[in-house]
XYZ file of C-alpha atoms in Angstrom:
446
model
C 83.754 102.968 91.257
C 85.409 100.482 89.131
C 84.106 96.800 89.951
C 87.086 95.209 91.043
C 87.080 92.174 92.709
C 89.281 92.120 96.487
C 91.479 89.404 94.172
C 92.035 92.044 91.656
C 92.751 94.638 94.116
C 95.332 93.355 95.867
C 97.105 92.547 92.749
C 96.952 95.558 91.283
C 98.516 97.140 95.244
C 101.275 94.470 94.698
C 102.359 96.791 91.694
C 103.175 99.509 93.856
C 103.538 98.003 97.506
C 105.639 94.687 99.180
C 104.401 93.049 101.246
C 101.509 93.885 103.801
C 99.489 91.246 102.494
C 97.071 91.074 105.745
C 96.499 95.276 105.133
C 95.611 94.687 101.312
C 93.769 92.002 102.119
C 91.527 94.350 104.300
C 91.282 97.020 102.203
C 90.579 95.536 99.197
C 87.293 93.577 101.183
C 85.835 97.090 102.383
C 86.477 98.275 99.183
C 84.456 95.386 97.457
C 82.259 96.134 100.233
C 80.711 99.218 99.541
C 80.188 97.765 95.544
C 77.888 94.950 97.391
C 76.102 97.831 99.301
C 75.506 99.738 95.915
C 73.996 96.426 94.892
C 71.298 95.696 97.413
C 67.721 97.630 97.054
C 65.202 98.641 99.587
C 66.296 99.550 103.516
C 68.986 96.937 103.585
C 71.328 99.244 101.307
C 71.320 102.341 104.146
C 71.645 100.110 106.711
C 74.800 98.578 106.054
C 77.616 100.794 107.059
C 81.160 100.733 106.342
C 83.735 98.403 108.414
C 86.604 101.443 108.874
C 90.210 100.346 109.163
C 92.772 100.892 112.129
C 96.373 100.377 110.571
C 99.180 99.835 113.191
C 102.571 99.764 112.259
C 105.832 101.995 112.383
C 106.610 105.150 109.840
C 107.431 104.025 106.603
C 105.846 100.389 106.092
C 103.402 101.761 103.860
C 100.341 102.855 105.731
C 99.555 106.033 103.707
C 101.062 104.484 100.254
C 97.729 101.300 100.656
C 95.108 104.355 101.294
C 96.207 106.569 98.430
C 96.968 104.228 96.091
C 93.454 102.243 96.758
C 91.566 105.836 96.117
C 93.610 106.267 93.133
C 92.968 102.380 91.684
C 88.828 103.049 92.513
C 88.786 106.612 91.348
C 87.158 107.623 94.594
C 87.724 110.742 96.472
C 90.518 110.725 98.655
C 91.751 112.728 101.722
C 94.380 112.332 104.135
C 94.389 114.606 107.208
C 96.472 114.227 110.701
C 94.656 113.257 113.962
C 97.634 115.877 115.962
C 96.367 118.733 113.991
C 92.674 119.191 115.043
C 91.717 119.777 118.336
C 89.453 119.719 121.070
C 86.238 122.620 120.200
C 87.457 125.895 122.066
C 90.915 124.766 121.438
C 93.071 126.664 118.791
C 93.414 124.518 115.503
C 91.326 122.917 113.020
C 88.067 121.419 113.984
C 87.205 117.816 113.068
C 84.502 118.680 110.507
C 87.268 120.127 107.750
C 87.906 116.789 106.852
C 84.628 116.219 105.445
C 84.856 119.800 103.924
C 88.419 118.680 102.494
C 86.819 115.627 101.027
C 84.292 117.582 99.313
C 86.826 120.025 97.499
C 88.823 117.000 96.057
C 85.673 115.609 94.650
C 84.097 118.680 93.207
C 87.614 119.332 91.252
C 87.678 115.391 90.525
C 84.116 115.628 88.750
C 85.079 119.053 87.132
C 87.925 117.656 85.628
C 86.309 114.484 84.063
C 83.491 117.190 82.805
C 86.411 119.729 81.184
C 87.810 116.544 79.252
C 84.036 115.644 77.977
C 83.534 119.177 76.412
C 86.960 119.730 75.885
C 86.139 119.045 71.851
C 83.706 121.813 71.869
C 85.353 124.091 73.810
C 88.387 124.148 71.978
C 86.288 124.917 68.581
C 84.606 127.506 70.466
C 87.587 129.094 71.519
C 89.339 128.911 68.179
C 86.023 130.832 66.520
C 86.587 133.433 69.272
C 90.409 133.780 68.601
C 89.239 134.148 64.700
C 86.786 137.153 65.630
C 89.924 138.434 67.100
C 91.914 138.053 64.062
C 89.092 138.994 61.809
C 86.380 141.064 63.010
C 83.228 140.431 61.395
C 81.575 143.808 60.916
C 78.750 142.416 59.238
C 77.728 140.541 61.578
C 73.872 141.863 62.255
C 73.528 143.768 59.800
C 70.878 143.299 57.323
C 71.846 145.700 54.997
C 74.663 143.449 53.552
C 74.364 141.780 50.672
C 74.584 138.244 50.058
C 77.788 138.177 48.075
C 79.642 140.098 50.304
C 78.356 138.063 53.190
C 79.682 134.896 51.085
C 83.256 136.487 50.359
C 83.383 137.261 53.859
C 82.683 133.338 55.183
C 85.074 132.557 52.459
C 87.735 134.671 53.863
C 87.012 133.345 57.219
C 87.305 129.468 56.468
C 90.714 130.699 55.183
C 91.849 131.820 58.166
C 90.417 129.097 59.830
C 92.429 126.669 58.180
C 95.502 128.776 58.459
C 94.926 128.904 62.436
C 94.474 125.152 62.339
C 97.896 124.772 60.504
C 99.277 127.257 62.705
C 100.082 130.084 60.988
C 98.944 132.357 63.774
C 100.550 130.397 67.022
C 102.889 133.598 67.981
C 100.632 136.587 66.635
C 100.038 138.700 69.715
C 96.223 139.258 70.371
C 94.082 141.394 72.797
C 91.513 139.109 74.973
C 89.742 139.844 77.804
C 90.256 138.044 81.641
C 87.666 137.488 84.142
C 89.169 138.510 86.666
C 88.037 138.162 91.067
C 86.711 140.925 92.536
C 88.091 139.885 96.302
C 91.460 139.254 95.989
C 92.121 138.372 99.386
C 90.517 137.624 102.762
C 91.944 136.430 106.027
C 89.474 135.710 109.041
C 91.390 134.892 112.143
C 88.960 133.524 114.954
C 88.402 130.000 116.465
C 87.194 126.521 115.578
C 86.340 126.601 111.705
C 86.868 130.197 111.265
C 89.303 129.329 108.098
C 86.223 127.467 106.148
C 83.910 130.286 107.294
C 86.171 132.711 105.878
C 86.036 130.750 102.640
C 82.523 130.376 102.943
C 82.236 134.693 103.026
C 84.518 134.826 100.145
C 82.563 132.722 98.069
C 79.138 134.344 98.559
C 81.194 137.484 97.850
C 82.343 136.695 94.880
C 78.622 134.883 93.356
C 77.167 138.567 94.592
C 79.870 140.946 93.302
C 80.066 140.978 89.566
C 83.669 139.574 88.017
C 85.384 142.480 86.174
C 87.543 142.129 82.904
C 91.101 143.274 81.879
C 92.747 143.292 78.406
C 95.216 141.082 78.460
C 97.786 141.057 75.560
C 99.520 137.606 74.827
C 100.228 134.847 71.856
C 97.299 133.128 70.064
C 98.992 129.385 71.683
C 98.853 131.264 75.069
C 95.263 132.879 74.225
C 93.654 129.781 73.267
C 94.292 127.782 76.702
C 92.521 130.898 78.554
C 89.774 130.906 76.011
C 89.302 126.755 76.032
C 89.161 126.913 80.001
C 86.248 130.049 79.765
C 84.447 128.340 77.504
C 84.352 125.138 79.377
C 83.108 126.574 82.476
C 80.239 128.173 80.095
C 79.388 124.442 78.919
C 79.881 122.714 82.261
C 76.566 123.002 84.314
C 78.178 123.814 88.233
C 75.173 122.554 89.962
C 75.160 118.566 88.415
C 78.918 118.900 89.027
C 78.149 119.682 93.434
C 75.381 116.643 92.914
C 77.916 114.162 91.645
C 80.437 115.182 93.647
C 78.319 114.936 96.852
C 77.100 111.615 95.917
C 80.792 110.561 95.168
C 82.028 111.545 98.694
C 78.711 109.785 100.544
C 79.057 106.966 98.800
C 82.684 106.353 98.013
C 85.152 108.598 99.807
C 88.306 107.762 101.844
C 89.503 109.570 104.263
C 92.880 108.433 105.775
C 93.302 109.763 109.314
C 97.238 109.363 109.851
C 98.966 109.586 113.455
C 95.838 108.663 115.155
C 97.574 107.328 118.015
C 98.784 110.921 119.005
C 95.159 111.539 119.984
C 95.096 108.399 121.988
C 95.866 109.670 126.087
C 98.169 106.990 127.896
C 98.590 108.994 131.014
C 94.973 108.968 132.338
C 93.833 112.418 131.386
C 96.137 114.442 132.783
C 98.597 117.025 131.919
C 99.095 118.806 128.852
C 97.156 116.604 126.756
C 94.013 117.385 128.445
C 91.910 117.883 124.756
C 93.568 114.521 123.056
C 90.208 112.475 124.424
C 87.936 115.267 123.458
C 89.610 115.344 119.589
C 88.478 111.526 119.767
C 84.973 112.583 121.141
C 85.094 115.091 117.978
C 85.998 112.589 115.928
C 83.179 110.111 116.853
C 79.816 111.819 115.131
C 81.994 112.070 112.133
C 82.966 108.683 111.751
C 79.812 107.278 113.319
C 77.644 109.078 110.797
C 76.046 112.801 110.614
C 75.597 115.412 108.633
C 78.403 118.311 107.892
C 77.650 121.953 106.319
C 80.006 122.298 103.371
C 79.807 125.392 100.663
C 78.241 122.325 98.781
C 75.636 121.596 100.668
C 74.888 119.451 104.042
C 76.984 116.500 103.312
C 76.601 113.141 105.285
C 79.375 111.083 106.262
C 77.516 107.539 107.364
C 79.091 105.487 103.960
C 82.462 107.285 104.388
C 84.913 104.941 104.672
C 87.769 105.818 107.594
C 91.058 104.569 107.266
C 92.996 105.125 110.741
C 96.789 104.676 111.116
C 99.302 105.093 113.537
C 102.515 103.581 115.342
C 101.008 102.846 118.613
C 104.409 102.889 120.446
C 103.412 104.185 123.373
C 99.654 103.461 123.373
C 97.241 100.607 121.819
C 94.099 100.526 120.170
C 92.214 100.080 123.350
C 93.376 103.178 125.062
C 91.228 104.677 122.463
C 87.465 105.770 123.819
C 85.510 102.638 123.681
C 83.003 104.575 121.639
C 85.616 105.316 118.890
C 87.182 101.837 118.869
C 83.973 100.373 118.128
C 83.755 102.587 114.879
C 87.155 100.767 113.924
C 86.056 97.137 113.806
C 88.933 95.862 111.273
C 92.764 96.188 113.062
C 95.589 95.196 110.873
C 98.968 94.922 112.100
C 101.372 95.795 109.583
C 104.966 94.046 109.265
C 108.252 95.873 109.575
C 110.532 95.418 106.787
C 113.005 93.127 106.117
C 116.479 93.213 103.849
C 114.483 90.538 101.245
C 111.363 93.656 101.481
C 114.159 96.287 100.841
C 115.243 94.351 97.705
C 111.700 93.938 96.179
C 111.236 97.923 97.339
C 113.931 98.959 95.049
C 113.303 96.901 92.236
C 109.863 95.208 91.980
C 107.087 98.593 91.778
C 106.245 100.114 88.733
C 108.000 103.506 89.844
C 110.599 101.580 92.035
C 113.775 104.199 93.613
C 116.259 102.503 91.279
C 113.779 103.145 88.257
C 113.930 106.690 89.189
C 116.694 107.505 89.636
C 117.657 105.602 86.343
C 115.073 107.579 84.609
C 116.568 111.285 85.768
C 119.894 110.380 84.922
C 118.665 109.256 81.515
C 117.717 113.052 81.178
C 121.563 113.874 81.166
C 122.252 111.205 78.435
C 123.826 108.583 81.440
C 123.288 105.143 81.740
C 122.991 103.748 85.448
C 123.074 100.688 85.914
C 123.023 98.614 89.170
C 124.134 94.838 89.838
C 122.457 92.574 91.937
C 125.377 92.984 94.102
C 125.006 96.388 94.935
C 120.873 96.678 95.219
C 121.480 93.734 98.239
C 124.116 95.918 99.704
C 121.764 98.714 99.780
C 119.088 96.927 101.333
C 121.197 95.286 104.066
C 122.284 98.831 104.941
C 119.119 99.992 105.191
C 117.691 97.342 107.396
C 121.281 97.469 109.829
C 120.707 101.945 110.268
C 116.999 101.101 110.550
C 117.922 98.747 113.475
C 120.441 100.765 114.883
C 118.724 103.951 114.765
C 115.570 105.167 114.626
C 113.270 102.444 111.946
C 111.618 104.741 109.887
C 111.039 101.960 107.324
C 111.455 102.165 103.552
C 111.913 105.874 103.627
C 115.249 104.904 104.967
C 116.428 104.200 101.669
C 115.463 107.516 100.140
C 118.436 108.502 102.525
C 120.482 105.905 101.427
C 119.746 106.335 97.627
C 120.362 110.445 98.007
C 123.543 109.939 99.579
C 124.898 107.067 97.411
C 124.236 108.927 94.128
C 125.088 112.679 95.242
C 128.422 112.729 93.387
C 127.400 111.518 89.787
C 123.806 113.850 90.536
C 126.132 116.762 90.746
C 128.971 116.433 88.632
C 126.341 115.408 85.686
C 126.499 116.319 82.959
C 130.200 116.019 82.088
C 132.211 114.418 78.889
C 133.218 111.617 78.542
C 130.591 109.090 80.587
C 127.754 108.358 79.461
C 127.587 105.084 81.809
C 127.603 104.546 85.372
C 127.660 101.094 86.679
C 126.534 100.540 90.871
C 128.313 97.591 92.458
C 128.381 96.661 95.936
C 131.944 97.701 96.583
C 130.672 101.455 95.416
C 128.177 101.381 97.948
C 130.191 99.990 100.493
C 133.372 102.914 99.689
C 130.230 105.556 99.959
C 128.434 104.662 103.069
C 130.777 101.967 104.794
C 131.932 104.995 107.101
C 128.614 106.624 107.374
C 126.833 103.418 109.004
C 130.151 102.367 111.111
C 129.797 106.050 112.849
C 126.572 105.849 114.264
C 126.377 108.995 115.489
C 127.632 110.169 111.816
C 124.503 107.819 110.260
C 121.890 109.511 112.631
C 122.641 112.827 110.895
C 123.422 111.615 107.221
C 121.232 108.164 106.826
């Protein structure tokens, strides 16, 4: 994890995000957090555990955008998963424990990655050689009976091909080169809780047991060499430090992000249909609380995980949850619903801001948009007056807005002639001046 201080966090989430100071604020202190933990020696460092994060506020405030973005700033593995999808044990659905399995994936791939790039050198040399035995098969290779000069003329003729490869020379040459290829192509296990990750489980024993068979494969050295580079980094990549790094990297610094927790929260006493929505949280508890989880990895436990929770809470409240589970959330943040000055800062102020996008795929067609100042606070104050009017689903709001605006130069482009399109607020209002006046219109368009 990168040592960034909560200062530095939170400006480098001001990049990306408005606003939601309080919610940085609180992230970027756990985050710190488990640094400090890393720091201390003896006992003390297992017994401090992780303060995990309830986030209430409405769709589209930027909830999700904090999590991901944190994971992404600390390099730590990140998941997000929604509370209404698992269920009670016994129920149909996923069971609570995926999560952690989920976690585990992305950091296995994260830490294979990072070692592909590290013997990326050496694989690509290796693969090259390989592509030249291809080219040029050396049929005295092993054999003793050779001479000395021929064995010389030989590496002679073989550093010139070498050098032609590495100019090029060979890029669309079609070669023959064998594919590893699985043995199980396919396997579906349909059963109850956690039958999906057994069923992976099966397939992966499978597969380590049942020898991988090859096929010939006929394609272009460029298109040979990726397939060779990616073989021969698996060869130099030892699997099991990969599983012990990426265990220790979920333990110690994973995220998980548990979105539309409050859908699991029961605010009619037990009753009815949502019978299992207190046993999900019961579920949930061990997991966030700390145990241990079976993953193809290994036993993985989940006491350092750090749990983001999130949710609208229109119809419930934190303290509908099971006391057990609120406990486990000892940080609440309350996050603010956006503004027309938010709006404004949304489209301009990020590093991959709407405007800047769209600018940048209409740059693709050779067109210059351009928006005044005019226009981007038209925009906004449209946003925030069908946010208020209909249902507030935040700054995804002006996604709609944005899609709507711009359809007509999105389609017609490219076309002679313009190669400049210039937003001002009388544009926006002649586009969407009807569509917010018609509410009924704006519920199905905006």
């Amino acid at each position: 994890m990168k040592e960034l201080t909560p200062k530095q966090i939170v400006r480098e989430l001001d990049k990306y995000i408005i606003g939601q100071a309080k919610a940085k604020k609180a992230v970027a202190i756990a985050m710190r957090n488990r640094w400090r933990r890393q720091q201390v020696s003896g006992y003390m460092r297992d017994e401090i555990m992780p303060n995990n994060i309830i986030m209430i506020g409405s769709t589209g405030v930027g909830k999700t955008e904090i999590s991901r973005r944190l994971a992404a700033l600390t390099s730590a593995p990140f998941v997000k998963v929604e509370a209404s999808k698992f269920t009670e044990v016994g129920y149909v659905g996923r069971d609570v424990e995926s999560m952690i399995r989920d976690l585990m994936d992305t950091s296995f791939n994260m830490v294979q990655r990072e070692k592909e790039e590290e013997v990326i050198g050496l694989a690509e040399s290796l693969a090259n050689e390989r592509i030249i035995d291809i080219l040029f098969p050396d049929k005295t290779k092993n054999d003793a009976s050779i001479s000395e000069e021929i064995q010389e003329r030989h590496a002679r003729t073989r550093s010139r091909i070498r050098k032609k490869l590495d100019n090029g020379d060979f890029e669309d040459n079609i070669i023959e080169i064998e594919i590893e290829q699985e043995t199980i192509t396919g396997m579906q296990v349909l059963g109850p809780i956690g039958m999906d990750d057994f069923g992976m489980n099966i397939k992966d024993m499978l597969s380590n047991a049942i020898p991988k068979s090859k096929k010939p494969r006929k394609m272009p050295v460029s298109e040979a060499r990726e397939v060779l580079i990616d073989a021969e980094a698996q060869k130099l990549i030892d699997n099991d430090e990969v599983i012990r790094i990426a265990k220790e990297r979920s333990e110690n610094n994973g995220i998980i992000f548990i979105d539309e927790i409050d859908k699991v929260v029961n605010g009619n006493g037990g009753q009815g249909p949502d019978v299992s929505r207190e046993g999900v949280q019961r579920d949930l508890l061990p997991i966030v609380e700390g145990s241990n989880v079976n993953t193809k990895y290994g036993v993985v436990s989940t006491d350092h995980i750090l749990f983001i929770a999130a949710g609208a809470f229109h119809i419930s409240t934190p303290s509908d949850m099971i006391p057990e589970l609120q406990g486990r959330f000892p940080i609440r943040v309350e996050l603010d619903k956006l503004k027309t000055k938010d709006f404004i800062k949304i489209l301009t102020h990020p590093k991959s801001a709407l405007i800047k996008q769209y600018v940048a795929l209409l740059e693709a067609e050779g067109v210059h948009l351009e928006f005044e100042s005019s226009s981007i606070k038209a925009i906004s104050e449209l946003a925030t007056e069908v946010n208020t009017k209909t249902e507030n689903i935040g700054a995804r709001r002006l996604h709609t807005i944005m899609t709507t605006l711009l359809e007509t130069p999105l389609f017609e482009h490219p076309k002679s002639g313009q190669k400049k399109i210039k937003i001002t607020a009388k544009y926006v209002k002649d586009a969407l001046g009807d569509i917010v006046v018609d509410q009924d219109l704006s519920r199905y368009i905006l």
